[in-house]
């Protein structure tokens, strides 16, 4: 029965299946990185600098003679951590702020929402750049910066949901039993707002990875010698004309990962769309 | 009779009109007074938008009162301290119209019925579970429902759960806000019988809000007819159905199709209810009333006594009384 359902789903949404497979593979690679990478990603082989893809170094080496393939494998850990970390932080804070804003209304709502409007008025990359520069350029701060920038998206989403959920009679019923605002928000409002948040979060992972990589690319994220895809593309850019593989392979890794998450996110959205249910 | 369990005294509810210049507001409930005695069911009928649900919400403290007062067992709710008020309020519970909306879809049935207990000081988990089982059995639901979700239940079963939850704090009064309107006719009867049974066993009072006259008649001992925020007629059920005095009541009664009764509509249903935003002058019913006179257009009639249980607010009433006297 279950299997039949999955098979039907795969036929109906082949791209979602592709996305899911990509994510699963990348996740697995990140998990077993030390077991499958042929070299130490940080080990310098100064005699083997900038070698093209070949036998010993499958995808070639960088200007310090580090194995690119191993570095890309380890890079998946950082990118996944960045993507999941960013949407988790933004999602959690956004959900709390949005539900409080929507449920309490009045001045609280006004203040929170105007703050979010101010944040939304900046292009997200510019704001993330400024925040990350202000916090000090390292990988953790760049994740925090992007997460903060992404919060308004979730606040708006959850606030809208809250406005409709709070009119439901089960909220009124809880009030008649003397439930506190914290109780109502945490038990009644938030659990009933989560479906669209999950969709937004899965759709947002790809973009979050991209922004985190962009910050690393301009030197505000992961610092050398960390094996981060964005930083690797940035370094490889200098050698692009003569050593094309250096910037290209990390770039392809970013591309595949982001596409995987976007396909998966689209699938989740279709799955949770009430019109999909038969 | 004993003392009323719930009294409304000249209760007024005004909603401010947003975007209006000055302090414009409209009256959803206009000087309503009503007594509910222990063990009694008071039916509240009226068209949608007449303020009957708002009245129920005010009793439940879900809407603040603009004017007037609500007394529970002789005690003013507005005067009670927060703690006292919680205690008083626990004795009044509500069952909403649509059980789809009144049960949190993310809660299991057990959690739904348990919630009021948790919020009102039942700390012991096992004790709570036993109570929940007892409550479910009162509404004829077995233990197997504890772990189900609302969407796994039928409409009637869901309404039973809502009733079980309302019973959890041993209330004395339950506000029933159209509890059967969202249900199939066959299920309606079951729920009504259940409510009647519970009333007898638990000595409950009901404030039964509905637009369905047949249902009101089935359950109520006293009926109040509301029109545009005012009670226009209030009477014992049998009396009201046998001898309606207010033209609006007559209109409502004659609009109920009846298979056994072939008499034509005495009073045709005329036009729509006017907007509460722009209430008519004088008697609010006069634009639809076949007997409206100049007096009705200018002055709002007060409730007049017909007998101890029967009151009506209509300028034309005393004349009619004379007519019936003349006939006798």
XYZ file of C-alpha atoms in Angstrom, chain A:
278
model
C 0.000 0.000 0.000
C 2.658 2.458 1.093
C 4.995 1.377 -1.678
C 2.280 1.811 -4.239
C 1.759 5.362 -3.025
C 5.440 6.185 -3.357
C 5.552 4.740 -6.834
C 2.557 6.826 -7.823
C 4.213 9.894 -6.343
C 7.467 9.219 -8.203
C 5.580 8.971 -11.468
C 3.618 12.120 -10.773
C 6.553 14.176 -9.520
C 9.798 12.813 -11.008
C 11.708 16.050 -10.297
C 10.857 15.886 -6.603
C 12.308 12.417 -6.494
C 15.462 13.667 -8.230
C 15.725 16.507 -5.686
C 15.211 14.137 -2.787
C 17.866 11.771 -4.112
C 20.343 14.631 -4.546
C 19.788 15.769 -0.967
C 20.077 12.239 0.373
C 23.339 11.671 -1.502
C 24.842 14.973 -0.376
C 23.725 14.298 3.174
C 25.324 10.857 3.077
C 28.536 12.273 1.601
C 28.688 14.883 4.373
C 28.115 12.188 6.980
C 30.849 9.820 5.822
C 33.247 12.462 4.460
C 36.332 11.136 6.309
C 35.694 7.620 4.984
C 35.315 8.461 1.316
C 37.677 11.370 0.757
C 40.957 10.121 -0.747
C 43.095 12.825 0.862
C 43.098 15.120 3.862
C 41.314 18.288 2.664
C 43.762 20.526 4.529
C 46.962 18.626 3.733
C 49.336 20.670 1.565
C 51.218 18.953 -1.237
C 53.366 21.826 -2.402
C 54.941 19.755 -5.150
C 51.511 19.005 -6.618
C 50.169 22.550 -6.987
C 47.417 23.278 -9.503
C 47.410 19.833 -11.084
C 44.610 19.088 -13.592
C 42.108 16.296 -12.852
C 43.953 12.994 -13.028
C 44.685 9.699 -11.345
C 45.913 10.719 -7.893
C 43.754 13.834 -7.646
C 40.443 13.052 -9.330
C 39.400 16.685 -9.662
C 42.865 18.220 -9.572
C 44.522 20.329 -6.874
C 44.518 23.958 -5.797
C 47.376 26.445 -5.512
C 48.552 24.837 -2.263
C 48.404 21.356 -3.694
C 45.304 20.355 -1.679
C 43.060 17.719 -3.214
C 39.978 19.467 -4.644
C 37.817 16.350 -4.576
C 38.395 15.879 -0.845
C 37.801 19.551 -0.222
C 34.502 19.446 -2.093
C 33.435 16.397 -0.085
C 34.209 18.159 3.180
C 32.624 21.361 1.853
C 29.260 19.617 1.760
C 29.313 19.594 5.568
C 29.708 23.351 5.749
C 27.102 24.060 3.089
C 24.504 21.751 4.596
C 25.164 23.186 8.037
C 24.817 26.697 6.640
C 21.573 25.947 4.787
C 19.856 24.022 7.556
C 21.230 26.298 10.270
C 20.041 29.467 8.572
C 16.480 28.316 7.916
C 16.207 26.766 11.386
C 17.265 29.921 13.184
C 15.229 32.184 10.917
C 12.265 29.797 11.038
C 12.189 29.492 14.827
C 12.608 33.197 15.559
C 10.301 34.153 12.718
C 7.582 31.786 13.921
C 7.710 33.053 17.481
C 7.768 36.725 16.470
C 5.068 36.270 13.838
C 2.666 34.390 16.110
C 3.145 36.848 18.969
C 2.698 39.765 16.589
C -0.445 38.332 15.033
C -2.016 37.123 18.256
C -1.412 40.167 20.423
C -2.041 42.728 17.679
C -2.063 46.400 18.598
C 1.207 48.131 19.417
C 3.273 44.933 19.647
C 2.145 44.007 16.163
C 2.845 47.489 14.861
C 6.394 47.602 16.252
C 7.369 44.099 15.128
C 5.922 44.490 11.665
C 7.471 47.928 11.012
C 10.859 46.528 12.063
C 10.374 43.685 9.614
C 9.399 46.151 6.891
C 12.625 48.053 7.478
C 14.607 44.831 7.118
C 12.720 43.868 3.989
C 13.480 47.263 2.464
C 17.137 46.206 2.037
C 18.176 43.688 -0.588
C 18.847 40.594 1.536
C 22.409 40.098 0.299
C 23.375 43.693 1.097
C 21.965 43.476 4.618
C 23.616 40.104 5.221
C 26.873 41.574 3.998
C 26.685 44.519 6.352
C 25.678 42.403 9.340
C 28.328 39.820 8.713
C 31.013 42.483 8.322
C 29.861 44.112 11.549
C 29.857 40.820 13.481
C 33.327 39.924 12.217
C 34.028 37.712 9.242
C 33.823 34.052 10.173
C 31.631 31.161 9.172
C 29.356 31.173 12.248
C 28.730 34.900 12.060
C 27.897 34.681 8.378
C 25.213 32.076 9.166
C 23.801 34.274 11.922
C 23.782 37.279 9.602
C 21.901 35.459 6.845
C 19.484 33.970 9.410
C 18.643 37.411 10.790
C 18.067 38.727 7.288
C 15.711 35.821 6.523
C 13.585 36.266 9.668
C 11.047 38.747 8.184
C 9.944 36.209 5.572
C 8.836 33.820 8.322
C 7.379 36.557 10.516
C 5.073 37.707 7.740
C 4.069 34.184 6.825
C 3.294 33.118 10.396
C 1.561 36.378 11.267
C -0.840 35.900 8.383
C -1.541 32.330 9.450
C -1.991 33.414 13.048
C -4.581 35.997 12.087
C -6.729 33.274 10.571
C -6.060 30.611 13.219
C -6.808 32.920 16.136
C -10.376 33.367 14.942
C -10.978 29.622 15.176
C -13.294 28.572 17.937
C -10.767 26.290 19.601
C -8.774 29.381 20.508
C -11.891 31.003 21.971
C -12.670 27.783 23.827
C -9.186 27.745 25.345
C -9.718 31.328 26.496
C -12.876 30.328 28.302
C -10.892 27.691 30.225
C -8.507 30.392 31.399
C -5.577 29.514 29.116
C -2.756 32.051 29.195
C -1.510 33.805 26.071
C 1.700 31.770 26.157
C -0.344 28.563 26.335
C -2.582 29.566 23.450
C 0.275 30.711 21.234
C 2.462 27.684 21.907
C -0.223 24.984 21.866
C -2.920 26.267 19.575
C -1.514 28.920 17.261
C 1.991 27.729 16.374
C 1.199 24.037 15.714
C -1.491 25.152 13.285
C 0.853 27.546 11.446
C 3.674 25.095 10.841
C 2.775 23.572 7.466
C 3.525 26.688 5.377
C 6.621 27.352 7.502
C 7.959 23.917 6.597
C 7.366 24.615 2.915
C 9.028 28.013 3.137
C 11.956 26.521 5.044
C 12.652 23.719 2.554
C 12.335 26.146 -0.343
C 14.630 28.544 1.515
C 17.514 26.135 2.155
C 18.806 26.397 -1.404
C 18.823 30.173 -1.327
C 20.407 30.186 2.122
C 23.260 27.974 0.895
C 23.728 30.310 -2.041
C 23.900 33.441 0.122
C 26.247 31.780 2.603
C 28.492 30.760 -0.282
C 28.318 34.289 -1.675
C 29.442 35.704 1.674
C 32.357 33.270 1.718
C 33.129 34.218 -1.869
C 33.662 37.850 -0.912
C 35.611 36.838 2.169
C 32.985 37.501 4.846
C 32.140 33.868 5.558
C 34.341 30.836 6.054
C 38.008 31.797 6.271
C 40.918 29.915 4.722
C 41.938 27.186 4.984
C 38.343 25.983 5.567
C 37.016 23.906 2.679
C 33.966 25.999 1.809
C 32.578 25.924 -1.707
C 32.021 29.667 -2.025
C 35.522 30.437 -0.740
C 36.959 27.835 -3.118
C 35.243 29.401 -6.125
C 36.562 32.763 -5.005
C 40.140 31.533 -4.795
C 39.834 29.584 -8.045
C 38.536 32.625 -9.892
C 42.106 33.991 -10.132
C 43.214 30.869 -11.957
C 40.132 30.447 -14.105
C 41.850 31.009 -17.452
C 44.605 28.471 -17.002
C 43.258 26.127 -14.298
C 39.551 25.947 -15.133
C 38.861 23.013 -12.764
C 39.709 24.930 -9.588
C 36.662 27.257 -9.641
C 34.423 25.043 -11.752
C 34.035 21.948 -9.577
C 33.102 23.736 -6.336
C 30.727 25.838 -8.436
C 29.080 22.704 -9.805
C 28.760 21.386 -6.257
C 26.906 24.538 -5.193
C 24.727 24.350 -8.281
C 23.710 20.719 -7.757
C 23.003 21.209 -4.066
C 20.871 24.297 -4.587
C 18.931 22.684 -7.419
C 18.389 19.596 -5.254
C 16.932 21.612 -2.404
C 14.780 23.705 -4.714
C 13.292 20.642 -6.403
C 12.681 19.065 -3.020
C 11.086 22.272 -1.722
C 8.742 22.443 -4.693
C 7.745 18.851 -4.004
C 7.040 19.549 -0.355
C 4.899 22.495 -1.331
C 2.875 20.399 -3.752
C 2.528 17.667 -1.168
C 1.169 19.991 1.513
C -1.076 21.866 -0.880
C -4.650 20.882 -0.004
C -5.479 20.668 -3.701
C -3.003 17.801 -4.028
C -4.844 15.550 -1.578
C -7.067 12.984 -3.181
